[in-house]
PDB file of C-alpha atoms in Angstrom:
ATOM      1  CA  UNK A   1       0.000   0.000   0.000  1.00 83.00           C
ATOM      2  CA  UNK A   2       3.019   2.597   0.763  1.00 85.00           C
ATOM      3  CA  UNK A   3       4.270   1.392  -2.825  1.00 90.00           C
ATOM      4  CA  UNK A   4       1.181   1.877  -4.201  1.00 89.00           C
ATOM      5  CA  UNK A   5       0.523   5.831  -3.191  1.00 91.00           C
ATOM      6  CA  UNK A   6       4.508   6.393  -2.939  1.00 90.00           C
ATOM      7  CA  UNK A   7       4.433   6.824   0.629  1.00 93.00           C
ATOM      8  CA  UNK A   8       7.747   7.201   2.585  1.00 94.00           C
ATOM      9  CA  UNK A   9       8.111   5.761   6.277  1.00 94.00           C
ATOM     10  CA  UNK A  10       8.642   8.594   8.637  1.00 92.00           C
ATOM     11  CA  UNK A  11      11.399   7.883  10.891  1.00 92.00           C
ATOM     12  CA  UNK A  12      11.163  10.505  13.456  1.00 91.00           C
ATOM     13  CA  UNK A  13       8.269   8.979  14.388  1.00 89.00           C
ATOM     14  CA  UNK A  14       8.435   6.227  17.422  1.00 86.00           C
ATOM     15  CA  UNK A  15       4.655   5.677  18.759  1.00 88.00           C
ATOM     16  CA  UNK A  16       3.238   4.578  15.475  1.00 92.00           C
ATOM     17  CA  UNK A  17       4.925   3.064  12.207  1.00 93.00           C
ATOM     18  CA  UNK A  18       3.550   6.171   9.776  1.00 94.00           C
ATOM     19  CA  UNK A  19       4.153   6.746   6.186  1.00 94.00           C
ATOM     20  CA  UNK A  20       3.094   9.757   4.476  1.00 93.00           C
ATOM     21  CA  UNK A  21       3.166  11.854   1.916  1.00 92.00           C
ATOM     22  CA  UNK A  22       1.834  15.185   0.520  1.00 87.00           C
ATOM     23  CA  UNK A  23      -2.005  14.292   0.841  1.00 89.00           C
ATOM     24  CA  UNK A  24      -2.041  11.062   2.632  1.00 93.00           C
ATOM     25  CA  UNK A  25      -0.521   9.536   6.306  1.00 94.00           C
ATOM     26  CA  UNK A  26      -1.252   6.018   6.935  1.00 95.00           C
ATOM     27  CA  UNK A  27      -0.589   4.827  10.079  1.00 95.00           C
ATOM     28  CA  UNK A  28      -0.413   1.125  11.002  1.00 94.00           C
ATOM     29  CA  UNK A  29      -2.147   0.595  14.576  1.00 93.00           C
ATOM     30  CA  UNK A  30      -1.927  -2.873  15.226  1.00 86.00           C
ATOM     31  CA  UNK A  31      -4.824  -4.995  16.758  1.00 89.00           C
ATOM     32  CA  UNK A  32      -7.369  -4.035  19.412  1.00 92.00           C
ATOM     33  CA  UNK A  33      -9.562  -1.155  20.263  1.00 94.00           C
ATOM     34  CA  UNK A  34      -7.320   0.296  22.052  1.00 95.00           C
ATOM     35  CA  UNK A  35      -4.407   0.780  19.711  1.00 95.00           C
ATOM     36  CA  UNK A  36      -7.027   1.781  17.195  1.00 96.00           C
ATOM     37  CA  UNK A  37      -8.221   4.785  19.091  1.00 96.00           C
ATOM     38  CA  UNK A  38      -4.623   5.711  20.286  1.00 96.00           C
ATOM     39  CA  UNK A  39      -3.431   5.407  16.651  1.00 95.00           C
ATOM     40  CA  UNK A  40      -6.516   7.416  15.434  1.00 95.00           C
ATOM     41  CA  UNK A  41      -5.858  10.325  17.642  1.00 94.00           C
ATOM     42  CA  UNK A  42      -1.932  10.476  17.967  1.00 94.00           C
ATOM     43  CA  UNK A  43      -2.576  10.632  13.906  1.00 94.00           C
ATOM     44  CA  UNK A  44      -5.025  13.753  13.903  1.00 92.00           C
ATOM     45  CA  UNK A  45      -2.522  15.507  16.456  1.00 91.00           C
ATOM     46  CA  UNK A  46       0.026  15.335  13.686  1.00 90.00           C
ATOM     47  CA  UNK A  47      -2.646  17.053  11.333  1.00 88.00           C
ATOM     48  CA  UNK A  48      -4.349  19.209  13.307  1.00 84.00           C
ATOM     49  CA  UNK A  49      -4.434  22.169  10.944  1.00 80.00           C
ATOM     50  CA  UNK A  50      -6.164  19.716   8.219  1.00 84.00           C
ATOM     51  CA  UNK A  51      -9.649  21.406   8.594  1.00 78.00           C
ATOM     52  CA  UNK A  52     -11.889  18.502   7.510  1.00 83.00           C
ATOM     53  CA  UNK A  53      -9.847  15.373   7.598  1.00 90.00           C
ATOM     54  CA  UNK A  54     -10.855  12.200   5.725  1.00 92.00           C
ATOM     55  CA  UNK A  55     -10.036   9.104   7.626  1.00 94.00           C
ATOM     56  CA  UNK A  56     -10.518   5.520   6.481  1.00 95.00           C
ATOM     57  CA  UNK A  57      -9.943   2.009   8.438  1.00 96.00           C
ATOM     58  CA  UNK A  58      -8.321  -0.179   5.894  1.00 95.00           C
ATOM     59  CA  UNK A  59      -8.121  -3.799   7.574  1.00 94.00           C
ATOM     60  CA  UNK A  60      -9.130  -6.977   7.926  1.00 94.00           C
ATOM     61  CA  UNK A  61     -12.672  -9.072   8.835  1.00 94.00           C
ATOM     62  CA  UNK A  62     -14.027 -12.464   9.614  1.00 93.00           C
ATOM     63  CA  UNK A  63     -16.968 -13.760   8.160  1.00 94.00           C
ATOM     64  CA  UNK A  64     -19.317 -17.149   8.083  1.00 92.00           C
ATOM     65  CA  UNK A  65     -19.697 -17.490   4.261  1.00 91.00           C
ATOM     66  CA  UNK A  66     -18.023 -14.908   2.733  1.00 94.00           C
ATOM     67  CA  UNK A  67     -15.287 -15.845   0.784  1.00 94.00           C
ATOM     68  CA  UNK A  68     -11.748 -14.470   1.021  1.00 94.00           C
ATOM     69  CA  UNK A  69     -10.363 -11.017  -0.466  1.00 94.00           C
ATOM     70  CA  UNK A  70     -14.184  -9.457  -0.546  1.00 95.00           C
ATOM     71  CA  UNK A  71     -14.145  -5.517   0.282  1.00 96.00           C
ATOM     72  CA  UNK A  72     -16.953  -4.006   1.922  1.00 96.00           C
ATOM     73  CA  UNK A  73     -18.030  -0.824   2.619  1.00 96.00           C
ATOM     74  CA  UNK A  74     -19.596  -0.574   6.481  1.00 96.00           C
ATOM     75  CA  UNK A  75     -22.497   0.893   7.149  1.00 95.00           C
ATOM     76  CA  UNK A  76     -23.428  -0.208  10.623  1.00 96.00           C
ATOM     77  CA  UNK A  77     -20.880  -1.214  13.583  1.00 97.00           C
ATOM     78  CA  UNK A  78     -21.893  -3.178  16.693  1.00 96.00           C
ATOM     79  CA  UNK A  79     -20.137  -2.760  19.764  1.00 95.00           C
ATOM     80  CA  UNK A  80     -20.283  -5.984  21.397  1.00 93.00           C
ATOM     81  CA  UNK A  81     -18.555  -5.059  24.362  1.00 92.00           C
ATOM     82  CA  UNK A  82     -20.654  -1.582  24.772  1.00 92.00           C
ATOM     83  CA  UNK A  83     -23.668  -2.510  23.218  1.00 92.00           C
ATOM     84  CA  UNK A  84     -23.423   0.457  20.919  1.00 94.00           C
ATOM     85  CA  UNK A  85     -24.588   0.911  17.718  1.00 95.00           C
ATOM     86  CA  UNK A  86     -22.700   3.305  14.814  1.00 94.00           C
ATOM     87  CA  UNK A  87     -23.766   4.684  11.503  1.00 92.00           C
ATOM     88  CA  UNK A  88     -21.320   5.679   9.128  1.00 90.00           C
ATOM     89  CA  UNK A  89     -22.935   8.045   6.516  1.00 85.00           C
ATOM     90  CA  UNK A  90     -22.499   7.403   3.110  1.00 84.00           C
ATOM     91  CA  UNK A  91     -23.300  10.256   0.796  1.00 79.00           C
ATOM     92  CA  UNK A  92     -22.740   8.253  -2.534  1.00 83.00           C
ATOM     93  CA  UNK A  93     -23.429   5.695  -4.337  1.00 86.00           C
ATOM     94  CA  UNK A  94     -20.633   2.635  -3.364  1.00 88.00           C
ATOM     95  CA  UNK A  95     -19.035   0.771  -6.003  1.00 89.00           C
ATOM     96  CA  UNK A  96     -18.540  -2.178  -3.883  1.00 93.00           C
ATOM     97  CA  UNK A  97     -20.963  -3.964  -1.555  1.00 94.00           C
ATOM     98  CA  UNK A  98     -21.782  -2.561   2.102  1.00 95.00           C
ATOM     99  CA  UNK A  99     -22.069  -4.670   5.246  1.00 95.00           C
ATOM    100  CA  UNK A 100     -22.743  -3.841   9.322  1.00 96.00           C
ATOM    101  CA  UNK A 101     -19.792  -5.428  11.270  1.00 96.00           C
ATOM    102  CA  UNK A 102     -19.707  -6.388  14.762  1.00 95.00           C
ATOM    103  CA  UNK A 103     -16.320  -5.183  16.935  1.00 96.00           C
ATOM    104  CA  UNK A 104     -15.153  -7.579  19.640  1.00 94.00           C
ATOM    105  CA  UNK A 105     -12.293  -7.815  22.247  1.00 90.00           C
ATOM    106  CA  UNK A 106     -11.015 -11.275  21.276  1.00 84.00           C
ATOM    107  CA  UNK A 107     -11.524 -13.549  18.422  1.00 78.00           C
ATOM    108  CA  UNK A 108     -14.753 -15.502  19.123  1.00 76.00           C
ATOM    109  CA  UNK A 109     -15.176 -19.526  18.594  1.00 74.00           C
ATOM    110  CA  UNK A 110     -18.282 -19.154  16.240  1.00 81.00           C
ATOM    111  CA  UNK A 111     -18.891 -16.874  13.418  1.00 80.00           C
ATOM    112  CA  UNK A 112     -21.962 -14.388  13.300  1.00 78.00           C
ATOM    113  CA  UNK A 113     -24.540 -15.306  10.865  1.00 78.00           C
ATOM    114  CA  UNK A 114     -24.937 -11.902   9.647  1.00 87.00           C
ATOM    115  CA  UNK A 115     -21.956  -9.607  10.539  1.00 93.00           C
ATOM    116  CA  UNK A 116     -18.578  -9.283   9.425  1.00 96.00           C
ATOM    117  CA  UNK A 117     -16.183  -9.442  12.744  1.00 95.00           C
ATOM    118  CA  UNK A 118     -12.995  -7.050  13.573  1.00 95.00           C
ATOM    119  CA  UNK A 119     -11.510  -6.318  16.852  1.00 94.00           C
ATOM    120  CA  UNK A 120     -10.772  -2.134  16.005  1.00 96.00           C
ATOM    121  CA  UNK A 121     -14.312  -0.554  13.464  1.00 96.00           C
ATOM    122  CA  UNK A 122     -15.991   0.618  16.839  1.00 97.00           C
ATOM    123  CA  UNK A 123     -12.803   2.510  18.290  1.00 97.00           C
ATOM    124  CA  UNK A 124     -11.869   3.919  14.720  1.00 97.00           C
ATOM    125  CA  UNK A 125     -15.139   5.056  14.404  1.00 96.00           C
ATOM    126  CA  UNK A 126     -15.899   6.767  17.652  1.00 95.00           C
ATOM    127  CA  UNK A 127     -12.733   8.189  17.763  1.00 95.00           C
ATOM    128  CA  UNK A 128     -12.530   9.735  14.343  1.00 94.00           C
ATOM    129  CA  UNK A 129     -15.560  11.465  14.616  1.00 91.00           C
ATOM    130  CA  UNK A 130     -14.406  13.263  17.295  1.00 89.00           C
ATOM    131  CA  UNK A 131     -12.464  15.172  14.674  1.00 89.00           C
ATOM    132  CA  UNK A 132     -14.557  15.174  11.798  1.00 88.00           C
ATOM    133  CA  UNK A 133     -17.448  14.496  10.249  1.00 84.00           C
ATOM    134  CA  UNK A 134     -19.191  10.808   9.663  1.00 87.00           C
ATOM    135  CA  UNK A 135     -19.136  11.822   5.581  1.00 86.00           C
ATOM    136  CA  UNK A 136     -15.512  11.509   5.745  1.00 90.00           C
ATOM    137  CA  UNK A 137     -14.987   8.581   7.908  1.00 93.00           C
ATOM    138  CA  UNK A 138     -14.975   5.457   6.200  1.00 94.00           C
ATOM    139  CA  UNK A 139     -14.708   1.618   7.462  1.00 96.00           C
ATOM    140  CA  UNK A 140     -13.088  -0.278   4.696  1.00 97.00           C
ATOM    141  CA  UNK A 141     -13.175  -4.189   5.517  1.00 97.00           C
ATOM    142  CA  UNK A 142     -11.119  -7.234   3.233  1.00 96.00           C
ATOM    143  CA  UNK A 143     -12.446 -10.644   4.450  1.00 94.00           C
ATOM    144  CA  UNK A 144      -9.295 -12.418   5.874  1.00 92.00           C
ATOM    145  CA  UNK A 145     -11.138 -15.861   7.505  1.00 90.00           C
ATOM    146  CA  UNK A 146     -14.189 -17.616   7.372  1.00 90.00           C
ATOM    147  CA  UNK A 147     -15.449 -21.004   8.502  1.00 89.00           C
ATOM    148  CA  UNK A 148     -13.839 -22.816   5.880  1.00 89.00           C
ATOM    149  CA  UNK A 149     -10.545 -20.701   6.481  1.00 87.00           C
ATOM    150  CA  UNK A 150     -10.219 -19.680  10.115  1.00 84.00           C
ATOM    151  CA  UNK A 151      -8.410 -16.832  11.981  1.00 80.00           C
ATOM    152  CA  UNK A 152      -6.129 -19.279  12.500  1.00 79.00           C
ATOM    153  CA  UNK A 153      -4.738 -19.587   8.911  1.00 84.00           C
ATOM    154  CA  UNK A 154      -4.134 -15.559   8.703  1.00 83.00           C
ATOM    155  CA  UNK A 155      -0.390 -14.715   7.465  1.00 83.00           C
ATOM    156  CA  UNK A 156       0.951 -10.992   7.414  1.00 80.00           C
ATOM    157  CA  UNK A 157       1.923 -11.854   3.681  1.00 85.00           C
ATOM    158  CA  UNK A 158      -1.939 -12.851   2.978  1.00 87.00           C
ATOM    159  CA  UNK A 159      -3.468  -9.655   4.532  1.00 88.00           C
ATOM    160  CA  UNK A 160      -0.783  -7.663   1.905  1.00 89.00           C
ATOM    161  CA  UNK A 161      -1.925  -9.238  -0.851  1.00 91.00           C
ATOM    162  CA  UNK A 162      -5.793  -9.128  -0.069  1.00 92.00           C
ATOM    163  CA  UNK A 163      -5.288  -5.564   0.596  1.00 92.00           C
ATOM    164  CA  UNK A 164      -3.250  -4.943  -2.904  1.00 92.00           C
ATOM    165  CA  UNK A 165      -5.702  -6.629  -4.985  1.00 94.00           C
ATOM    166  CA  UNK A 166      -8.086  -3.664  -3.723  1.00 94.00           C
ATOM    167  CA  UNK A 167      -5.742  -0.363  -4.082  1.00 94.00           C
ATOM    168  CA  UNK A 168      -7.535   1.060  -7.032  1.00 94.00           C
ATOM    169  CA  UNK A 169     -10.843   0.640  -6.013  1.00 94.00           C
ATOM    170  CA  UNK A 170      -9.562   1.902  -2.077  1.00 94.00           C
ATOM    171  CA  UNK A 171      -8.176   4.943  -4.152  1.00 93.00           C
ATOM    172  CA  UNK A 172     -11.144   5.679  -5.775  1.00 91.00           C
ATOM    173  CA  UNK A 173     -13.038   5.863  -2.526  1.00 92.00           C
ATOM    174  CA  UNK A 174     -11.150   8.436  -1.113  1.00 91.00           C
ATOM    175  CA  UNK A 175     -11.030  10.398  -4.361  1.00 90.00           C
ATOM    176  CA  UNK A 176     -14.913  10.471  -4.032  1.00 87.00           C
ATOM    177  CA  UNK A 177     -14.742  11.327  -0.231  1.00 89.00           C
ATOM    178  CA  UNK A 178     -11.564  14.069  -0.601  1.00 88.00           C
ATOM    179  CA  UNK A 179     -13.896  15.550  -2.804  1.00 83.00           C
ATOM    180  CA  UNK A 180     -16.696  15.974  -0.899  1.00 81.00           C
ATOM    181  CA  UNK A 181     -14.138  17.248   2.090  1.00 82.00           C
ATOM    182  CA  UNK A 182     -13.163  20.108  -0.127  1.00 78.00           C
ATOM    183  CA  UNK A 183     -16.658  21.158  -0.871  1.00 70.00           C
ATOM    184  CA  UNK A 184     -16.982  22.216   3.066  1.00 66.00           C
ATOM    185  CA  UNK A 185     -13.629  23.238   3.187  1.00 60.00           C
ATOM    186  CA  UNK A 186     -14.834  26.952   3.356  1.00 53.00           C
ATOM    187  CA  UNK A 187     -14.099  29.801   5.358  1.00 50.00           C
ATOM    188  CA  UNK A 188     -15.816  29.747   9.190  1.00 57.00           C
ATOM    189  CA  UNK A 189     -19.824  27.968   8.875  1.00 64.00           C
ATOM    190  CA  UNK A 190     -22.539  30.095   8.718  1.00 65.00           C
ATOM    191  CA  UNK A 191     -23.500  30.984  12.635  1.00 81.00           C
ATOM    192  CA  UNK A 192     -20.281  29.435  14.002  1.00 85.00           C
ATOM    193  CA  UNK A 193     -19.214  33.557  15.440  1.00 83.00           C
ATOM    194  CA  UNK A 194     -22.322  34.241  16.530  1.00 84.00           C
ATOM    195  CA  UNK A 195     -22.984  31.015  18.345  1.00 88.00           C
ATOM    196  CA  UNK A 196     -19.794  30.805  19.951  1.00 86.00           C
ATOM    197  CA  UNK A 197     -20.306  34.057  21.322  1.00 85.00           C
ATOM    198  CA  UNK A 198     -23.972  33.521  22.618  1.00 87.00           C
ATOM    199  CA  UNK A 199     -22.783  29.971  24.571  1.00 88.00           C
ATOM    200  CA  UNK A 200     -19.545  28.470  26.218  1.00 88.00           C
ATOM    201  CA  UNK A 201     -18.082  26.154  23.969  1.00 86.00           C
ATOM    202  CA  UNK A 202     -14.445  24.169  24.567  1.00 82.00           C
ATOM    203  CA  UNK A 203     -11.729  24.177  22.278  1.00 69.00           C
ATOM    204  CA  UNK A 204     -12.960  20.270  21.055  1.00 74.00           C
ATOM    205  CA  UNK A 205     -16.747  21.421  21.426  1.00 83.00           C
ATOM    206  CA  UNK A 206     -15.740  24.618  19.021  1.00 81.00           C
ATOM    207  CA  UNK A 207     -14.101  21.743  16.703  1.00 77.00           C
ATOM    208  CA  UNK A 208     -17.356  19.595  16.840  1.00 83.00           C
ATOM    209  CA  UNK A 209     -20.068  22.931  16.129  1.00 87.00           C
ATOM    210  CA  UNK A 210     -17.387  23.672  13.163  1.00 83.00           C
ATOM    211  CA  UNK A 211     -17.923  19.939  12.312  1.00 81.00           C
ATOM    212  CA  UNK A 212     -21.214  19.622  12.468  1.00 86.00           C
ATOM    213  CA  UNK A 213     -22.480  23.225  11.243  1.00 87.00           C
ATOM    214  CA  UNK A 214     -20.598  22.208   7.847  1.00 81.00           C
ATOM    215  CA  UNK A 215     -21.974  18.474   7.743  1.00 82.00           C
ATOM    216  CA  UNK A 216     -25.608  20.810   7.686  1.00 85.00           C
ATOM    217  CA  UNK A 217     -24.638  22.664   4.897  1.00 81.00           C
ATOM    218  CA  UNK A 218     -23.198  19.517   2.883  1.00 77.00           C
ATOM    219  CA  UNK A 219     -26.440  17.521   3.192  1.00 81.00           C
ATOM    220  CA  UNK A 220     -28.948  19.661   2.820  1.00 83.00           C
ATOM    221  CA  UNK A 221     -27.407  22.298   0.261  1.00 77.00           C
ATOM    222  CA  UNK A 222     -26.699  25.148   2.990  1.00 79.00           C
ATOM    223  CA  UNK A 223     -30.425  25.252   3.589  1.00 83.00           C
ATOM    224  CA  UNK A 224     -30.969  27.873   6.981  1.00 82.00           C
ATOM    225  CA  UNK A 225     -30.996  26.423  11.131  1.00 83.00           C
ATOM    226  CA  UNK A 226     -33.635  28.399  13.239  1.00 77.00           C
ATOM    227  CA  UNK A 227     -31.954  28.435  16.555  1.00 73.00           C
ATOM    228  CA  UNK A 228     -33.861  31.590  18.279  1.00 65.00           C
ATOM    229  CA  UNK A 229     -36.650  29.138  20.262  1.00 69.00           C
ATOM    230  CA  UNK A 230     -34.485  25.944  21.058  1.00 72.00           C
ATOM    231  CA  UNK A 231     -33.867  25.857  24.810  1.00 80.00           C
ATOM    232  CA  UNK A 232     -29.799  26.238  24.801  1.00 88.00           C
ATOM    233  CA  UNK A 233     -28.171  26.320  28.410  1.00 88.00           C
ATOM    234  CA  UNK A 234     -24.467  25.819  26.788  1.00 90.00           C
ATOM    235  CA  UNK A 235     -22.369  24.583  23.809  1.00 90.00           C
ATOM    236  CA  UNK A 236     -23.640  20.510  24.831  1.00 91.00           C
ATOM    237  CA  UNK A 237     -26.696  21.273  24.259  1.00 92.00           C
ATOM    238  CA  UNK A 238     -26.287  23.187  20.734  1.00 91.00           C
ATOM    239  CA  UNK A 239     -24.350  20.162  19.427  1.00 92.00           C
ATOM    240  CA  UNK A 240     -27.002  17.398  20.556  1.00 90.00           C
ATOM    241  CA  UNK A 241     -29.624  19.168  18.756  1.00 91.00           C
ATOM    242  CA  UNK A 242     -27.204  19.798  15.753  1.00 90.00           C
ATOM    243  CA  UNK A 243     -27.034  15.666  15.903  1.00 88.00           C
ATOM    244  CA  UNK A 244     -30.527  15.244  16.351  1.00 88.00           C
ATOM    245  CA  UNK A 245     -31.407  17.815  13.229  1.00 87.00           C
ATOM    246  CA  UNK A 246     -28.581  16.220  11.100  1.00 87.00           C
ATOM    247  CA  UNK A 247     -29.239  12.699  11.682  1.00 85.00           C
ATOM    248  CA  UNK A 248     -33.262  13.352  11.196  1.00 83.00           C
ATOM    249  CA  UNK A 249     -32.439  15.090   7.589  1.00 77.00           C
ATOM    250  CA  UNK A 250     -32.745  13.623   4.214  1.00 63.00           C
ATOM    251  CA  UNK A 251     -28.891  13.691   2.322  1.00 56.00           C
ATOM    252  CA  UNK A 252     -29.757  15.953  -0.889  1.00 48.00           C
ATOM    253  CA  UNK A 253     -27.200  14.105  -3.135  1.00 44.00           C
TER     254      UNK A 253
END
């Protein structure tokens, strides 16, 4: 994959093995939720002057039937350990077939009927969003075991070559999703000022209204928010309505 986008390893970097370069830093986390999440944000601390970051979780997934080397899209992850439930948006059409995907702690004995299975989609997911938007956060999954082939069998020389025989079709994604990152990749969102000035906001609550105040405009063509009556005690409660309004909104695509 570095070969393939003519990324360079960066050696001044210890935490992470990262290889970037002028558009793109992929970082390899290792397994588990919680190298996932530490990998996510240790990444976006790098980049924090990227104003709408696109970040995608290339990697590997069990599945009952599926055969090997199959991408999918996700559009739902499960939580097992939480019990949570996440919904990545997609605001175009895929050109590969979408799955939900459960996220567990440990390998499990049996294979889910209807999932795909991973051990990191849950903490990549929750944790990017914390720093942009769920239109540029994508779940990319390459099925590495099934019953017939079980997580057992995986080789690090396997996973490289499922992964390869996907590259153009992975760089086509995030040409679709770059491109929909620059099109709210404007100067500050309409009423960001004069909210932050009417209630207390943090410096990562300031990032999320940003965030979600341009999501707004993306989906529904920059169509106006009528704030003056909603019941607003402090930034929290301007960004759960802003979820509640975007996530209750029909995508104009």
């Amino acid at each position: 994959m570095a070969e393939y986008f003519n990324l360079k390893k960066d050696i001044t970097i210890q935490p992470f093995s990262v290889y970037v370069n002028q558009d793109i830093c992929l970082t390899v986390t290792g397994l588990g939720k919680s190298a996932m999440a530490a990998g996510v944000a240790y990444t976006q601390a790098l980049f924090t002057s990227v104003q709408h970051p696109v970040m995608v979780n290339i990697g590997i997934a069990g599945h009952k039937d599926h055969p090997l080397g199959g991408l999918f899209l996700i559009n739902k992850i499960i939580d097992i350990d939480s019990q949570r439930n996440y919904y990545p948006s997609l605001t175009f059409t895929p050109p590969c077939p979408t799955s939900s995907i459960q996220t567990v702690s440990k390998s499990l004995p049996v294979y889910d009927q209807s999932n795909l299975c991973d051990m990191e989609a849950s903490a990549f997911y929750e944790t990017a969003v914390r720093f942009t938007s769920s239109e540029l956060t994508l779940c990319l999954k390459i099925i590495s075991d099934n019953q017939l082939s079980p997580v057992g069998n995986i080789q690090p020389k396997q996973v490289a070559g499922l992964i390869k025989a996907h590259l153009a079709l992975i760089e086509s994604l995030l040409t679709q999703v770059v491109a929909t990152a620059a099109s709210i990749t404007v100067s500050e969102p309409k009423l960001f000022e004069s909210l932050i000035q009417r209630y207390h906001f943090t410096v990562n609550e300031r990032m999320q209204l940003k965030n979600q105040l341009s999501r707004w405009d993306s989906i529904t063509d920059y169509q106006s928010l009528e704030f003056d009556n909603a019941p607003f005690n402090c930034g929290k409660d301007v960004l759960r309505w802003l979820d509640l309004k975007i996530n209750n909104t029909d995508f104009y695509l």
